[in-house]
Amino acid sequence: MKRIYFKPLTAVLLALVSVAGWAKEKTVVWNQPSTEVNTEIEGFFHTLLEITRVELAKDETRVFMHVASRPENWVRFSSGSYLRADGKQYALRSLDGMELDTETYLTEHGYADVVLHFEPLPMTTQRFDFTEGDFKGAWELLGVEQASTRAGQLFPSNWRNTQTGDWDISFYEECAIYDCQFWNYKQREQKGDKYSLVLENGGKEITVNVDKNKGGKRVMTIDGKKGEYNLISSITLPDYPQRDTRTALKDTHYKTDTVTFVGWLRNMPQRMKEKGDEYNISVYDNIFADALNSNQCYSKMDSLGRFVMKFPMVNSAEVYFDWDRTYVRTLFEPGETYLMLYDFKGGHKFFMGKDSRLQNETLAHPISWGFSYPHERGMDKAKALEFLQDLKNDRADAMQELEKVTREHPNVSDRYRNYLTGYYCVAACRNLMQGRYYMKDGYVPAEILDYASQELWQQPTLPYTLYRDFGTFKRDYVEQFVADRYYTRVGEGYTIGTSLLYPIVLRKYRDEGKVKITDEELEIVQRYAEGFTKFSGYMTGDEEAKKAHDAFFESDLVKQFSAIYEREDIEKAIENEYPLYKVYFVLSVLDSIGCDQDLRDIFIVNELYNKLDHSREPLNDNAVKFLEENVKMPAAKDFLRAQQEKYLAIQRRDISKSPSLKSAEDVANMSDGEKILRKLIEPYKGKIILMDIWGTWCGPCKSALSHSQEEYKRFKDFDLVYLYLANNSPDDAWKNVIKEYEVTGDNVVHYNLPQAQQQAIENFLRITAFPTYKLIDREGNILDVNADPRDLEGLARLLRKI
């Protein structure tokens, strides 16, 4: 597949207009014409096409078009493209900016500006259609006409205030849009080209008087406020008429506020309607949880595709919109109200709101993607530094593109410039630190850590919720220092040097009068901790290393430590601090590299939440006390308190008598994996069995289990038995996950077998990943099929075949 590399030709092509003799004859120019039907408005998963200019000349018609697509997707214009006007067809002669009939990758920017040269339309043409060719799936842009002409038709139309540049009002047959609300028409009167409307919403009425069209502009009086408006003919909102020099984005200092989001997916295609009537967005403000945890918000759409949702936000953050239907990513600020119109037929997407300029600018000038991501395992220092340079280049390219946008659109807001500048810094540093998982022996060169420190860690953009990727960066950056100090490599993995904390914990408990231990005994614990950290990593090493390992663990020092550790008060103190060990590691790093109190609080809560999420059991009293004494941020405390209460409530629920939880007594003395499995499924012969092999430690497993009730409802007519086998899962945590996600029912069976028996089954089934799903037919045959319930429709098709 041939890749074509080129630079946008806008400036060159426009220069040719004046130089190459195109203007010898009188030319009729339509700037930013209106298009009645344009379904190609996305630009990421699918192509975006927008006619930005039309020139009607005596010898040809020139159509200037902006094309956008993800760089790894190709676009192609057919030589069979044509225009149609007044029942006649006008063929394409040539194309500037791409080769006709050639798959072209927009590798430079993800967009291109091209000029299509057609046989000449009559100079008096008022309206035409563009069709890429007579084949299925050909692009079509229908009803192209001058905006000044199109403005003579009020329904449908979208209007912006010429003074502020904001989208203020729209008129559709179904309803009007104003002040982030949908309004019904109580009264509609037309006299010539003037309109008098009475709009109603929830018992409130407003009057709208619309004066006649004058070159694409109308004077309107809306609820007593008079202003001049012009038709919005472009896909996204045009440039604002004035600069916005504000630089700050809203920072609530992590005090939760509500966002109201109103939307209309107008003229939604049938394939999207079939996805259901629920619209969802992902809000990445949950910085207190895992790095990429998002809050999922949902709302039902009405028959027209309209919805209203309200949701809390802890601070300004990135928001991703329902990627099955609308590819939009932008920023929301707490306390604001936004309305988004996404018209799949009319070809418009823009935001309304008192402060929605940044959102509209991110639609008009999207954030660049495509920063290099590590892909080569076992990178040595030279390769790692090459990767660093690649990311520097990617960031420089993105900034160059931002500078190009600001040159061509000088009124773009300072908040947009600042937001994208920070975005590209965070994206580069995030991918850079993800590279630590691809570097040989976990070694990250100092040059990489220095770059991340200077570019982001020492001067992060506030608030910390602002960029989704910052959560991943901060975790990886600090984790690298923790690994360097406290982890010991063992083969392909690591052991964590928790023993290094033993003397610190015991000294603290002695000072508090909770344990009795002498200085000599503390010295023994210290020497043991250092030796354990040094020698435990050599169990799979060479013969000399093996001898040193064995010598240490057979030494008198280890025996002396064991005698101390076996004392009840000592063992209890060490176990009591266990949930805080990772917190202590992280805090020791933060103390050395520096951070403010907010970020320190966030890290503490992150680690305690991870402990909760992994164990699915409440924190002990010692960890809760640490939270209360060391975390200052109210929102961070409230988040973890809520999680703690959630697991306390789950723990209090008793499911010990649930018929779904099965005893392993029947297979207690068995060791053959196949025979154990046959014994477990024997009672369900004659039914189809969906087997799920999972673990409480496995994030994807728990994520899938969270949709269990949806799964049971979807397959209620298939006479299924759900068989769950837990891998390496503590009994309390196992039961808590089952309770949390209500993974119970008359046809639900759970086993938490002893490790040896579970391993025997997994060896028989050749399990290499978690979760793993197996389908067993009515005769007990294990089918070689993909039976993943995370794809409900795919599994339904499979079950129907059976």
XYZ file of C-alpha atoms in Angstrom, residues 63 118 138 141 154 174 225 292 313 358 370 406-407 414 446 465 480 484 515 540 582 616 620 646 698 750 769 780:
28
model
C -14.493 23.601 -5.355
C -14.994 20.603 -12.679
C -19.689 7.415 -2.417
C -22.579 16.843 -0.222
C -35.363 30.307 8.378
C -39.135 20.184 15.480
C -32.782 41.791 23.483
C -7.506 6.136 33.820
C -17.410 17.209 38.543
C -12.993 26.757 24.221
C -0.386 10.351 17.170
C -2.935 30.660 15.603
C -1.398 32.375 12.560
C -5.478 32.285 24.816
C 18.466 9.648 33.734
C -7.623 16.866 36.794
C 9.923 4.439 38.595
C 14.643 1.938 41.689
C 5.893 -2.895 71.103
C 17.075 -17.741 39.448
C 3.201 1.244 49.378
C -12.152 -5.688 47.798
C -8.033 -1.594 58.660
C -19.071 0.847 50.363
C -7.698 -9.088 37.921
C -19.257 -20.152 42.043
C -4.957 -15.081 30.340
C -20.433 -31.601 28.070
